[in-house]
């Protein structure tokens, strides 16, 4: 795992300050969506070997939810943004 | 050659110069009836039982590395069948029975040691849960004994019984549980399958899967194209990666789990013992090293190594259970990649592609299942029907709401 992660608010911070939440999946379906859409959202994962877009929480710092790319083989992290930017773009 | 006391003696007289390799190292043929992707424990066991019990001998096992380089050589070697649910218990007990006859069956010393597995309990509630599980085991014909504090103390005097937060009140013991030398399991199954004509092809990574409509026709590998009648995945850890080659998404995440071994000590722990107040399990190998492990790392990973944060976590849990561990030095740690399924149970089923079969999602419990997984998967491959003990491991159980939630945990640490 990268020892340092670039938080967009706090700068380079030690990895221990962060909590990994998991894959940035498709946006949550509407309540009345088809069962197959819910099944896909709740259970299925891309689980790639390589670049993985995921949610992190800066739990020991600014306490903002972040979105970043992590390589699941080398654990290098990149493209860290605040999760609200995804929300604004309608992708979360 | 069949191994026996006589063969040992004969080879001793010829100064051990005439031993032959335990299996061949063949080049891939153009076509096989069945190709098994993955030469780990489950893939080799599948090839063994397929060729031995079901008479399917035109079989290849494709392994991307060398035999024993994956999870079969990266676990803590524990075997047990102390499961609660009806979908699980008969399967794991079938596995235990196969372990019990395995060495005679495949003529290889796998050092099966039924030294007992004890799960500690630390509260009244936990005792009640263990009582329920023990009763369920007995109803399925599996041995289970609920031990009180004094009975546990007699067997394991070195535990921290009077821990202020987690006093040890007793344990649930399965006396038939124990450990097996994990590499020897891979070698034994490989040798047995090879003697039955199975081609075990190492350093052969599958890079693409060829399809013709809704049928698989073969695979592209680092050693060329190979055609097949049926294709069987047994690549737990990399299941999503291989499934992606046929655009399948799975209810699985890959996570790294570490195992550890300490310096060699005099005989100290003579059963397998697991902590009930944290995730920690330990046994002592025949060489004297303590073999132990704990939780997964908590984030998707395809790297066969873990992080120091988890080393610290496991060491803390170990010391909470056995304070004397504070003076033991850890020699090595290593990591394997687990298929963490969404309900904590494996998947062994046909897929939506007619001649593609799936075996994976073993979470961190695949080793004990090795023989039964091989047997039941071979049954599925040969007859297209699940073995009677493996009917609950269906691919569609998530969509249908029939989860097999033995422990009520999910794929990641925050769902535990």
CSV table of C-alpha atoms in Angstrom, one decimal:
chain,number,residue,atom,x,y,z
A,1,UNK,CA,0.0,0.0,0.0
A,2,UNK,CA,1.2,3.5,-0.7
A,3,UNK,CA,2.7,4.9,2.5
A,4,UNK,CA,1.5,8.4,1.7
A,5,UNK,CA,-1.9,9.3,0.2
A,6,UNK,CA,-2.6,12.7,-1.3
A,7,UNK,CA,-5.8,14.0,0.4
A,8,UNK,CA,-7.2,16.8,-1.7
A,9,UNK,CA,-7.9,18.7,1.5
A,10,UNK,CA,-4.9,17.8,3.8
A,11,UNK,CA,-2.1,17.1,1.4
A,12,UNK,CA,0.2,14.0,1.7
A,13,UNK,CA,-0.9,12.0,4.7
A,14,UNK,CA,0.1,8.6,6.1
A,15,UNK,CA,-2.0,5.7,4.9
A,16,UNK,CA,-2.9,4.8,8.5
A,17,UNK,CA,-5.1,7.8,8.7
A,18,UNK,CA,-7.4,6.4,6.0
A,19,UNK,CA,-10.1,3.7,6.0
A,20,UNK,CA,-10.8,1.8,2.8
A,21,UNK,CA,-14.5,1.3,2.1
A,22,UNK,CA,-14.5,-0.5,-1.3
A,23,UNK,CA,-15.5,-0.3,-4.9
A,24,UNK,CA,-17.2,2.7,-6.3
A,25,UNK,CA,-20.2,0.9,-7.8
A,26,UNK,CA,-22.9,2.0,-10.0
A,27,UNK,CA,-25.2,4.6,-8.4
A,28,UNK,CA,-27.8,3.2,-6.0
A,29,UNK,CA,-30.9,2.1,-8.0
A,30,UNK,CA,-34.2,3.8,-7.3
A,31,UNK,CA,-36.4,1.9,-4.8
A,32,UNK,CA,-38.7,0.5,-7.4
A,33,UNK,CA,-36.0,-0.7,-9.7
A,34,UNK,CA,-36.2,-4.2,-11.2
A,35,UNK,CA,-34.9,-7.0,-8.9
A,36,UNK,CA,-32.1,-7.8,-11.4
A,37,UNK,CA,-30.8,-4.3,-11.1
A,38,UNK,CA,-30.8,-4.5,-7.3
A,39,UNK,CA,-29.1,-7.9,-7.5
A,40,UNK,CA,-26.4,-6.4,-9.7
A,41,UNK,CA,-25.9,-3.4,-7.4
A,42,UNK,CA,-25.9,-5.4,-4.1
A,43,UNK,CA,-24.0,-8.6,-5.0
A,44,UNK,CA,-21.9,-8.3,-8.2
A,45,UNK,CA,-18.4,-6.8,-8.3
A,46,UNK,CA,-16.0,-5.9,-11.1
A,47,UNK,CA,-13.1,-6.9,-8.7
A,48,UNK,CA,-10.4,-6.0,-11.3
A,49,UNK,CA,-6.8,-7.0,-11.2
A,50,UNK,CA,-5.3,-3.6,-11.8
A,51,UNK,CA,-6.9,-0.1,-11.4
A,52,UNK,CA,-9.7,-0.1,-8.9
A,53,UNK,CA,-11.8,3.0,-8.3
A,54,UNK,CA,-12.8,3.0,-4.6
A,55,UNK,CA,-14.1,5.0,-1.7
A,56,UNK,CA,-11.8,5.9,1.1
A,57,UNK,CA,-12.6,7.8,4.3
A,58,UNK,CA,-10.0,10.1,5.8
A,59,UNK,CA,-11.1,9.0,9.2
A,60,UNK,CA,-7.9,10.2,11.0
A,61,UNK,CA,-7.9,13.6,9.2
A,62,UNK,CA,-10.5,15.8,7.6
A,63,UNK,CA,-13.1,13.0,7.8
A,64,UNK,CA,-14.1,13.6,4.2
A,65,UNK,CA,-15.1,10.7,1.9
A,66,UNK,CA,-12.7,10.5,-0.9
A,67,UNK,CA,-12.6,8.6,-4.2
A,68,UNK,CA,-9.4,7.4,-5.7
A,69,UNK,CA,-7.7,4.9,-8.0
A,70,UNK,CA,-5.7,2.1,-6.4
A,71,UNK,CA,-3.8,-0.6,-8.3
A,72,UNK,CA,-4.9,-3.9,-6.7
A,73,UNK,CA,-1.5,-5.5,-7.5
A,74,UNK,CA,0.9,-2.7,-6.6
A,75,UNK,CA,-1.4,-0.7,-4.2
A,76,UNK,CA,-0.3,2.6,-5.8
A,77,UNK,CA,-2.9,5.2,-5.3
A,78,UNK,CA,-3.7,8.1,-7.7
A,79,UNK,CA,-6.4,10.6,-8.8
A,80,UNK,CA,-7.7,11.3,-5.3
A,81,UNK,CA,-10.8,13.6,-5.3
A,82,UNK,CA,-13.5,14.5,-2.8
A,83,UNK,CA,-16.5,12.1,-3.2
A,84,UNK,CA,-18.8,15.1,-3.5
A,85,UNK,CA,-17.3,15.8,-6.9
A,86,UNK,CA,-18.7,12.4,-8.1
A,87,UNK,CA,-22.0,13.3,-6.6
A,88,UNK,CA,-22.1,16.6,-8.4
A,89,UNK,CA,-21.4,14.8,-11.7
A,90,UNK,CA,-24.2,12.3,-10.9
A,91,UNK,CA,-21.9,9.3,-10.8
A,92,UNK,CA,-22.5,8.3,-7.2
B,1,UNK,CA,6.1,-46.4,-8.8
B,2,UNK,CA,4.0,-47.2,-5.8
B,3,UNK,CA,5.6,-45.8,-2.6
B,4,UNK,CA,6.0,-48.4,0.2
B,5,UNK,CA,8.4,-49.5,2.9
B,6,UNK,CA,9.8,-51.9,0.3
B,7,UNK,CA,10.4,-49.2,-2.3
B,8,UNK,CA,12.1,-47.0,0.4
B,9,UNK,CA,14.3,-49.9,1.3
B,10,UNK,CA,15.1,-50.8,-2.3
B,11,UNK,CA,16.0,-47.2,-3.1
B,12,UNK,CA,18.1,-46.9,0.0
B,13,UNK,CA,20.2,-49.9,-1.2
B,14,UNK,CA,20.7,-48.2,-4.6
B,15,UNK,CA,21.8,-45.0,-2.8
B,16,UNK,CA,18.6,-43.2,-3.7
B,17,UNK,CA,19.7,-42.7,-7.3
B,18,UNK,CA,16.7,-44.3,-8.9
B,19,UNK,CA,13.8,-42.2,-7.7
B,20,UNK,CA,11.7,-40.9,-10.5
B,21,UNK,CA,9.9,-37.5,-10.7
B,22,UNK,CA,6.5,-37.8,-9.0
B,23,UNK,CA,4.7,-36.5,-12.1
B,24,UNK,CA,5.5,-35.9,-15.8
B,25,UNK,CA,6.0,-32.5,-17.2
B,26,UNK,CA,4.2,-32.8,-20.6
B,27,UNK,CA,3.6,-30.4,-23.4
B,28,UNK,CA,0.0,-29.5,-23.9
B,29,UNK,CA,-1.9,-31.6,-26.4
B,30,UNK,CA,-4.1,-29.8,-29.0
B,31,UNK,CA,-7.3,-30.9,-27.4
B,32,UNK,CA,-8.7,-32.3,-24.1
B,33,UNK,CA,-12.1,-33.5,-23.0
B,34,UNK,CA,-11.8,-31.4,-19.9
B,35,UNK,CA,-9.5,-28.5,-19.1
B,36,UNK,CA,-9.2,-27.5,-15.5
B,37,UNK,CA,-7.9,-23.9,-15.1
B,38,UNK,CA,-5.8,-23.7,-11.9
B,39,UNK,CA,-3.4,-26.3,-10.6
B,40,UNK,CA,-4.0,-25.6,-6.9
B,41,UNK,CA,-5.4,-28.0,-4.4
B,42,UNK,CA,-8.9,-27.9,-5.7
B,43,UNK,CA,-7.9,-28.2,-9.4
B,44,UNK,CA,-5.6,-31.1,-8.8
B,45,UNK,CA,-8.1,-32.9,-6.5
B,46,UNK,CA,-10.7,-32.4,-9.3
B,47,UNK,CA,-8.4,-34.0,-11.8
B,48,UNK,CA,-7.6,-36.8,-9.5
B,49,UNK,CA,-11.2,-37.8,-8.7
B,50,UNK,CA,-12.3,-37.1,-12.3
B,51,UNK,CA,-9.7,-39.6,-13.6
B,52,UNK,CA,-10.0,-42.1,-10.7
B,53,UNK,CA,-13.7,-42.2,-9.8
B,54,UNK,CA,-15.5,-40.9,-12.9
B,55,UNK,CA,-13.2,-42.4,-15.6
B,56,UNK,CA,-12.6,-39.2,-17.4
B,57,UNK,CA,-8.9,-39.3,-18.3
B,58,UNK,CA,-8.3,-37.0,-21.2
B,59,UNK,CA,-7.8,-34.1,-18.8
B,60,UNK,CA,-5.4,-31.2,-18.5
B,61,UNK,CA,-4.7,-29.0,-15.5
B,62,UNK,CA,-3.3,-25.6,-16.5
B,63,UNK,CA,-1.3,-23.9,-13.8
B,64,UNK,CA,0.0,-20.3,-14.3
B,65,UNK,CA,3.0,-20.8,-11.9
B,66,UNK,CA,4.4,-24.0,-10.4
B,67,UNK,CA,2.4,-26.5,-8.4
B,68,UNK,CA,1.9,-25.4,-4.8
B,69,UNK,CA,2.7,-21.7,-5.5
B,70,UNK,CA,-0.9,-20.5,-4.8
B,71,UNK,CA,-3.2,-20.8,-1.9
B,72,UNK,CA,-2.6,-24.6,-1.4
B,73,UNK,CA,0.8,-23.6,0.0
B,74,UNK,CA,-0.3,-20.4,1.7
B,75,UNK,CA,-2.8,-21.5,4.3
B,76,UNK,CA,-2.6,-22.5,8.0
B,77,UNK,CA,-3.2,-26.2,7.1
B,78,UNK,CA,-6.3,-26.7,9.4
B,79,UNK,CA,-8.9,-29.3,8.6
B,80,UNK,CA,-12.3,-29.4,10.4
B,81,UNK,CA,-16.0,-30.0,9.8
B,82,UNK,CA,-17.6,-28.0,12.6
B,83,UNK,CA,-20.2,-26.3,10.6
B,84,UNK,CA,-23.8,-25.4,11.5
B,85,UNK,CA,-25.8,-25.1,8.4
B,86,UNK,CA,-27.4,-28.1,6.5
B,87,UNK,CA,-26.0,-26.8,3.2
B,88,UNK,CA,-22.5,-26.9,4.6
B,89,UNK,CA,-22.1,-29.6,7.2
B,90,UNK,CA,-22.5,-32.7,5.1
B,91,UNK,CA,-20.1,-31.3,2.6
B,92,UNK,CA,-17.3,-30.6,5.1
B,93,UNK,CA,-17.9,-33.9,6.8
B,94,UNK,CA,-17.6,-35.6,3.5
B,95,UNK,CA,-14.3,-33.8,3.1
B,96,UNK,CA,-13.2,-34.9,6.6
B,97,UNK,CA,-13.9,-38.5,5.7
B,98,UNK,CA,-11.9,-38.2,2.5
B,99,UNK,CA,-9.0,-36.7,4.5
B,100,UNK,CA,-9.1,-39.7,6.9
B,101,UNK,CA,-8.6,-42.1,4.0
B,102,UNK,CA,-6.6,-39.8,1.8
B,103,UNK,CA,-3.0,-41.0,2.3
B,104,UNK,CA,-3.9,-44.7,1.7
B,105,UNK,CA,-6.0,-43.6,-1.3
B,106,UNK,CA,-3.4,-41.6,-3.1
B,107,UNK,CA,-0.4,-43.4,-1.7
B,108,UNK,CA,1.4,-40.3,-0.5
B,109,UNK,CA,2.3,-39.1,3.1
B,110,UNK,CA,0.3,-35.9,3.6
B,111,UNK,CA,0.9,-36.0,7.4
B,112,UNK,CA,-2.8,-35.9,8.2
B,113,UNK,CA,-2.8,-35.3,11.9
B,114,UNK,CA,-6.2,-35.4,13.7
B,115,UNK,CA,-5.0,-33.5,16.8
B,116,UNK,CA,-8.3,-31.8,17.5
B,117,UNK,CA,-9.7,-28.3,16.9
B,118,UNK,CA,-10.9,-26.2,19.9
B,119,UNK,CA,-12.9,-23.0,19.5
B,120,UNK,CA,-12.8,-21.0,22.7
B,121,UNK,CA,-15.8,-19.3,24.2
B,122,UNK,CA,-15.8,-16.3,26.4
B,123,UNK,CA,-19.4,-15.6,27.4
B,124,UNK,CA,-22.7,-17.3,28.2
B,125,UNK,CA,-24.0,-16.2,24.8
B,126,UNK,CA,-21.1,-17.6,23.0
B,127,UNK,CA,-21.4,-20.9,24.9
B,128,UNK,CA,-25.0,-21.1,23.9
B,129,UNK,CA,-24.1,-20.5,20.2
B,130,UNK,CA,-21.4,-23.2,20.4
B,131,UNK,CA,-23.8,-25.6,22.1
B,132,UNK,CA,-26.2,-25.1,19.2
B,133,UNK,CA,-23.4,-25.6,16.6
B,134,UNK,CA,-22.2,-28.7,18.5
B,135,UNK,CA,-25.7,-30.2,18.6
B,136,UNK,CA,-26.1,-29.5,14.9
B,137,UNK,CA,-22.9,-31.3,14.2
B,138,UNK,CA,-23.9,-34.3,16.3
B,139,UNK,CA,-27.2,-34.5,14.5
B,140,UNK,CA,-25.3,-34.7,11.2
B,141,UNK,CA,-23.2,-37.5,12.7
B,142,UNK,CA,-20.1,-35.3,13.3
B,143,UNK,CA,-18.2,-35.5,16.6
B,144,UNK,CA,-18.4,-32.5,18.8
B,145,UNK,CA,-17.6,-32.0,22.5
B,146,UNK,CA,-18.4,-29.0,24.6
B,147,UNK,CA,-15.6,-28.5,27.1
B,148,UNK,CA,-15.8,-26.5,30.3
B,149,UNK,CA,-13.1,-24.3,31.6
B,150,UNK,CA,-11.3,-27.0,33.6
B,151,UNK,CA,-11.4,-29.4,30.6
B,152,UNK,CA,-9.8,-26.8,28.4
B,153,UNK,CA,-7.3,-25.8,31.0
B,154,UNK,CA,-6.1,-29.5,31.2
B,155,UNK,CA,-5.4,-29.5,27.5
B,156,UNK,CA,-4.2,-25.9,27.0
B,157,UNK,CA,-2.8,-24.6,30.3
B,158,UNK,CA,-1.0,-21.6,28.8
B,159,UNK,CA,-4.1,-19.6,27.8
B,160,UNK,CA,-5.1,-16.3,29.5
B,161,UNK,CA,-8.1,-17.7,31.4
B,162,UNK,CA,-8.6,-14.7,33.7
B,163,UNK,CA,-8.4,-12.0,31.0
B,164,UNK,CA,-10.4,-9.1,32.5
B,165,UNK,CA,-12.4,-8.6,29.3
B,166,UNK,CA,-12.5,-12.0,27.7
B,167,UNK,CA,-12.2,-14.7,30.4
B,168,UNK,CA,-12.1,-18.2,28.8
B,169,UNK,CA,-15.2,-20.2,29.9
B,170,UNK,CA,-14.6,-23.3,27.8
B,171,UNK,CA,-14.5,-24.5,24.2
B,172,UNK,CA,-16.1,-26.5,21.5
B,173,UNK,CA,-13.9,-29.3,20.4
B,174,UNK,CA,-13.9,-31.4,17.3
B,175,UNK,CA,-11.4,-34.2,18.1
B,176,UNK,CA,-11.3,-35.4,14.5
B,177,UNK,CA,-10.2,-32.0,13.3
B,178,UNK,CA,-6.5,-31.2,12.9
B,179,UNK,CA,-3.8,-30.3,10.4
B,180,UNK,CA,-2.4,-31.7,7.1
B,181,UNK,CA,0.9,-30.9,5.4
B,182,UNK,CA,-0.5,-28.6,2.7
B,183,UNK,CA,2.2,-29.0,0.0
B,184,UNK,CA,2.0,-32.8,0.2
B,185,UNK,CA,-1.7,-32.5,-0.6
B,186,UNK,CA,-0.9,-30.8,-3.8
B,187,UNK,CA,1.9,-33.2,-4.6
B,188,UNK,CA,-0.2,-36.3,-3.7
B,189,UNK,CA,-3.1,-35.3,-5.8
B,190,UNK,CA,-0.8,-34.2,-8.7
B,191,UNK,CA,1.0,-37.6,-8.6
B,192,UNK,CA,-2.2,-39.5,-8.4
B,193,UNK,CA,-3.8,-37.6,-11.3
B,194,UNK,CA,-0.7,-37.9,-13.4
B,195,UNK,CA,-0.6,-41.7,-12.9
B,196,UNK,CA,-4.1,-41.8,-14.3
B,197,UNK,CA,-3.1,-40.0,-17.4
B,198,UNK,CA,-3.9,-36.4,-16.5
B,199,UNK,CA,-1.6,-33.8,-18.1
B,200,UNK,CA,-0.4,-31.3,-15.5
B,201,UNK,CA,0.9,-28.3,-17.4
B,202,UNK,CA,2.8,-25.8,-15.3
B,203,UNK,CA,3.8,-22.2,-16.2
B,204,UNK,CA,0.8,-22.1,-18.5
B,205,UNK,CA,-1.4,-19.1,-17.9
B,206,UNK,CA,-4.8,-18.8,-19.6
B,207,UNK,CA,-4.9,-15.4,-21.4
B,208,UNK,CA,-8.2,-15.7,-23.2
B,209,UNK,CA,-11.2,-18.1,-23.5
B,210,UNK,CA,-12.5,-18.9,-27.0
B,211,UNK,CA,-16.2,-19.0,-27.6
B,212,UNK,CA,-18.4,-20.1,-30.4
B,213,UNK,CA,-21.8,-18.7,-29.6
B,214,UNK,CA,-22.8,-20.1,-26.2
B,215,UNK,CA,-20.2,-22.8,-26.2
B,216,UNK,CA,-16.6,-22.7,-25.0
B,217,UNK,CA,-14.2,-24.1,-27.7
B,218,UNK,CA,-10.9,-23.8,-26.0
B,219,UNK,CA,-8.4,-21.5,-24.3
B,220,UNK,CA,-5.5,-19.3,-25.4
B,221,UNK,CA,-2.5,-19.7,-23.0
B,222,UNK,CA,1.1,-18.6,-22.7
B,223,UNK,CA,1.9,-22.1,-24.2
B,224,UNK,CA,-0.4,-21.8,-27.1
B,225,UNK,CA,-4.0,-22.5,-27.9
B,226,UNK,CA,-5.7,-25.6,-26.5
B,227,UNK,CA,-9.2,-26.9,-27.4
B,228,UNK,CA,-11.5,-28.5,-24.9
B,229,UNK,CA,-14.9,-30.2,-24.5
B,230,UNK,CA,-15.5,-28.8,-21.0
B,231,UNK,CA,-13.8,-25.9,-19.3
B,232,UNK,CA,-13.6,-25.9,-15.5
B,233,UNK,CA,-12.5,-22.9,-13.5
B,234,UNK,CA,-10.7,-23.7,-10.1
B,235,UNK,CA,-8.9,-20.4,-9.7
B,236,UNK,CA,-10.2,-19.1,-6.3
B,237,UNK,CA,-8.4,-15.8,-5.6
B,238,UNK,CA,-8.4,-14.9,-9.3
B,239,UNK,CA,-12.0,-16.0,-10.2
B,240,UNK,CA,-13.2,-12.5,-11.1
B,241,UNK,CA,-10.1,-12.1,-13.3
B,242,UNK,CA,-10.7,-15.3,-15.3
B,243,UNK,CA,-14.5,-14.8,-15.4
B,244,UNK,CA,-13.9,-11.4,-16.9
B,245,UNK,CA,-12.6,-13.2,-20.0
B,246,UNK,CA,-16.1,-14.4,-20.7
B,247,UNK,CA,-17.7,-11.1,-19.5
B,248,UNK,CA,-19.0,-12.7,-16.3
B,249,UNK,CA,-19.3,-10.6,-13.1
B,250,UNK,CA,-19.2,-12.5,-9.9
B,251,UNK,CA,-20.5,-12.0,-6.3
B,252,UNK,CA,-16.8,-12.1,-5.2
B,253,UNK,CA,-14.1,-9.7,-4.1
B,254,UNK,CA,-10.4,-10.7,-3.9
B,255,UNK,CA,-8.7,-10.0,-0.6
B,256,UNK,CA,-5.3,-10.8,0.8
B,257,UNK,CA,-5.0,-13.0,3.9
B,258,UNK,CA,-1.7,-13.5,5.7
B,259,UNK,CA,-0.4,-16.5,7.6
B,260,UNK,CA,2.6,-16.6,9.9
B,261,UNK,CA,5.1,-19.0,11.3
B,262,UNK,CA,7.3,-18.5,14.4
B,263,UNK,CA,10.7,-19.8,15.2
B,264,UNK,CA,10.8,-23.5,16.2
B,265,UNK,CA,9.8,-24.2,19.8
B,266,UNK,CA,9.6,-27.3,22.0
B,267,UNK,CA,6.1,-29.0,21.9
B,268,UNK,CA,3.7,-26.5,23.3
B,269,UNK,CA,0.4,-26.5,21.6
B,270,UNK,CA,-0.8,-29.9,20.6
B,271,UNK,CA,-4.2,-29.1,19.2
B,272,UNK,CA,-5.5,-26.4,16.9
B,273,UNK,CA,-7.0,-23.6,19.0
B,274,UNK,CA,-9.0,-20.6,17.9
B,275,UNK,CA,-9.7,-17.4,19.9
B,276,UNK,CA,-13.4,-16.6,20.4
B,277,UNK,CA,-12.9,-12.9,21.2
B,278,UNK,CA,-10.8,-12.0,18.2
B,279,UNK,CA,-9.8,-13.6,14.9
B,280,UNK,CA,-6.8,-15.8,15.7
B,281,UNK,CA,-6.1,-19.4,15.1
B,282,UNK,CA,-2.9,-21.3,15.9
B,283,UNK,CA,-1.3,-24.8,15.8
B,284,UNK,CA,2.2,-26.0,16.1
B,285,UNK,CA,3.9,-27.7,13.2
B,286,UNK,CA,5.9,-30.9,13.5
B,287,UNK,CA,9.1,-28.8,13.2
B,288,UNK,CA,8.0,-26.8,16.2
B,289,UNK,CA,7.0,-23.5,14.6
B,290,UNK,CA,3.7,-22.0,15.6
B,291,UNK,CA,1.5,-21.6,12.5
B,292,UNK,CA,-1.1,-18.9,12.9
B,293,UNK,CA,-3.3,-16.3,11.2
B,294,UNK,CA,-6.1,-13.9,11.6
B,295,UNK,CA,-8.2,-11.5,9.6
B,296,UNK,CA,-8.1,-10.5,5.9
B,297,UNK,CA,-6.5,-7.2,5.1
B,298,UNK,CA,-9.7,-5.4,4.4
B,299,UNK,CA,-9.3,-4.1,0.9
B,300,UNK,CA,-9.4,-5.6,-2.5
B,301,UNK,CA,-6.0,-7.1,-3.4
B,302,UNK,CA,-4.4,-9.4,-6.0
B,303,UNK,CA,-0.9,-9.0,-4.3
B,304,UNK,CA,0.2,-12.2,-2.6
B,305,UNK,CA,1.5,-10.2,0.4
B,306,UNK,CA,-0.1,-8.3,3.3
B,307,UNK,CA,0.6,-5.2,5.3
B,308,UNK,CA,2.2,-4.5,8.7
B,309,UNK,CA,-1.1,-3.2,10.1
B,310,UNK,CA,-2.5,-6.7,9.9
B,311,UNK,CA,0.6,-8.3,11.3
B,312,UNK,CA,0.2,-6.1,14.3
B,313,UNK,CA,-3.5,-6.9,14.6
B,314,UNK,CA,-2.9,-10.6,14.4
B,315,UNK,CA,0.0,-10.5,16.9
B,316,UNK,CA,-2.2,-8.5,19.4
B,317,UNK,CA,-5.0,-11.0,19.1
B,318,UNK,CA,-2.6,-13.9,19.6
B,319,UNK,CA,-1.1,-12.3,22.7
B,320,UNK,CA,-4.5,-11.6,24.1
B,321,UNK,CA,-5.1,-15.4,23.9
B,322,UNK,CA,-1.7,-16.7,24.8
B,323,UNK,CA,0.4,-14.1,26.7
B,324,UNK,CA,3.5,-16.2,26.4
B,325,UNK,CA,3.6,-15.4,22.6
B,326,UNK,CA,5.1,-12.0,23.5
B,327,UNK,CA,8.5,-13.6,23.7
B,328,UNK,CA,8.1,-15.6,20.5
B,329,UNK,CA,9.7,-14.3,17.3
B,330,UNK,CA,7.8,-14.5,14.0
B,331,UNK,CA,10.0,-16.0,11.3
B,332,UNK,CA,8.0,-15.5,8.2
B,333,UNK,CA,4.6,-14.3,7.0
B,334,UNK,CA,3.1,-14.8,3.6
B,335,UNK,CA,-0.1,-13.8,1.8
B,336,UNK,CA,-2.6,-15.5,-0.4
B,337,UNK,CA,-5.5,-14.2,-2.3
B,338,UNK,CA,-9.0,-15.2,-1.1
B,339,UNK,CA,-12.2,-15.2,-3.2
B,340,UNK,CA,-14.4,-13.5,-0.6
B,341,UNK,CA,-18.0,-14.3,-1.7
B,342,UNK,CA,-20.9,-12.1,-0.5
B,343,UNK,CA,-22.3,-14.6,2.0
B,344,UNK,CA,-19.0,-16.2,3.1
B,345,UNK,CA,-19.7,-19.6,1.4
B,346,UNK,CA,-18.3,-21.2,-1.8
B,347,UNK,CA,-19.9,-21.5,-5.2
B,348,UNK,CA,-19.6,-24.7,-7.3
B,349,UNK,CA,-22.0,-24.8,-10.2
B,350,UNK,CA,-22.6,-24.7,-13.9
B,351,UNK,CA,-22.6,-21.2,-15.5
B,352,UNK,CA,-24.8,-19.6,-18.1
B,353,UNK,CA,-22.3,-20.9,-20.7
B,354,UNK,CA,-23.2,-24.5,-21.4
B,355,UNK,CA,-19.7,-26.1,-21.0
B,356,UNK,CA,-18.1,-23.7,-18.6
B,357,UNK,CA,-18.1,-24.7,-14.9
B,358,UNK,CA,-17.3,-22.7,-11.9
B,359,UNK,CA,-15.6,-23.5,-8.6
B,360,UNK,CA,-14.6,-20.6,-6.3
B,361,UNK,CA,-15.6,-18.2,-3.6
B,362,UNK,CA,-14.0,-20.3,-0.9
B,363,UNK,CA,-13.2,-17.3,1.3
B,364,UNK,CA,-10.6,-18.2,3.8
B,365,UNK,CA,-11.9,-21.8,4.3
B,366,UNK,CA,-10.8,-23.6,1.1
B,367,UNK,CA,-8.0,-25.8,2.4
B,368,UNK,CA,-10.1,-28.1,4.6
B,369,UNK,CA,-12.5,-28.5,1.7
B,370,UNK,CA,-9.9,-29.6,-0.8
B,371,UNK,CA,-10.7,-33.3,-1.3
B,372,UNK,CA,-14.5,-32.9,-1.2
B,373,UNK,CA,-14.3,-29.9,-3.5
B,374,UNK,CA,-12.3,-32.0,-6.0
B,375,UNK,CA,-14.7,-34.9,-5.6
B,376,UNK,CA,-17.9,-32.9,-5.9
B,377,UNK,CA,-16.6,-30.8,-8.8
B,378,UNK,CA,-15.5,-33.9,-10.6
B,379,UNK,CA,-19.0,-35.3,-10.0
B,380,UNK,CA,-20.5,-32.1,-11.5
B,381,UNK,CA,-18.2,-32.1,-14.5
B,382,UNK,CA,-18.8,-35.8,-15.2
B,383,UNK,CA,-22.5,-36.0,-14.7
B,384,UNK,CA,-23.7,-32.4,-15.0
B,385,UNK,CA,-25.5,-32.8,-11.7
B,386,UNK,CA,-24.2,-31.5,-8.3
B,387,UNK,CA,-23.0,-34.1,-5.8
B,388,UNK,CA,-25.5,-34.7,-3.0
B,389,UNK,CA,-23.4,-32.9,-0.4
B,390,UNK,CA,-22.8,-29.8,-2.6
B,391,UNK,CA,-26.3,-28.8,-3.7
B,392,UNK,CA,-26.4,-25.5,-1.8
B,393,UNK,CA,-23.3,-24.0,-3.4
B,394,UNK,CA,-25.4,-22.6,-6.3
B,395,UNK,CA,-24.4,-19.6,-8.4
B,396,UNK,CA,-27.9,-18.2,-8.4
B,397,UNK,CA,-28.5,-18.4,-4.7
B,398,UNK,CA,-27.7,-14.6,-4.3
B,399,UNK,CA,-30.4,-13.6,-6.8
B,400,UNK,CA,-32.9,-16.0,-5.4
B,401,UNK,CA,-32.3,-15.0,-1.8
B,402,UNK,CA,-31.0,-18.4,-0.6
B,403,UNK,CA,-27.8,-17.2,1.0
B,404,UNK,CA,-25.6,-19.7,2.8
B,405,UNK,CA,-24.7,-17.4,5.6
B,406,UNK,CA,-22.9,-19.7,8.0
B,407,UNK,CA,-21.3,-16.9,9.9
B,408,UNK,CA,-23.5,-14.0,8.9
B,409,UNK,CA,-20.5,-12.1,7.5
B,410,UNK,CA,-19.8,-10.4,4.2
B,411,UNK,CA,-16.9,-10.0,1.9
B,412,UNK,CA,-15.0,-7.3,3.6
B,413,UNK,CA,-13.9,-6.5,7.1
B,414,UNK,CA,-16.5,-3.8,7.6
B,415,UNK,CA,-19.2,-6.3,6.8
B,416,UNK,CA,-18.0,-8.8,9.4
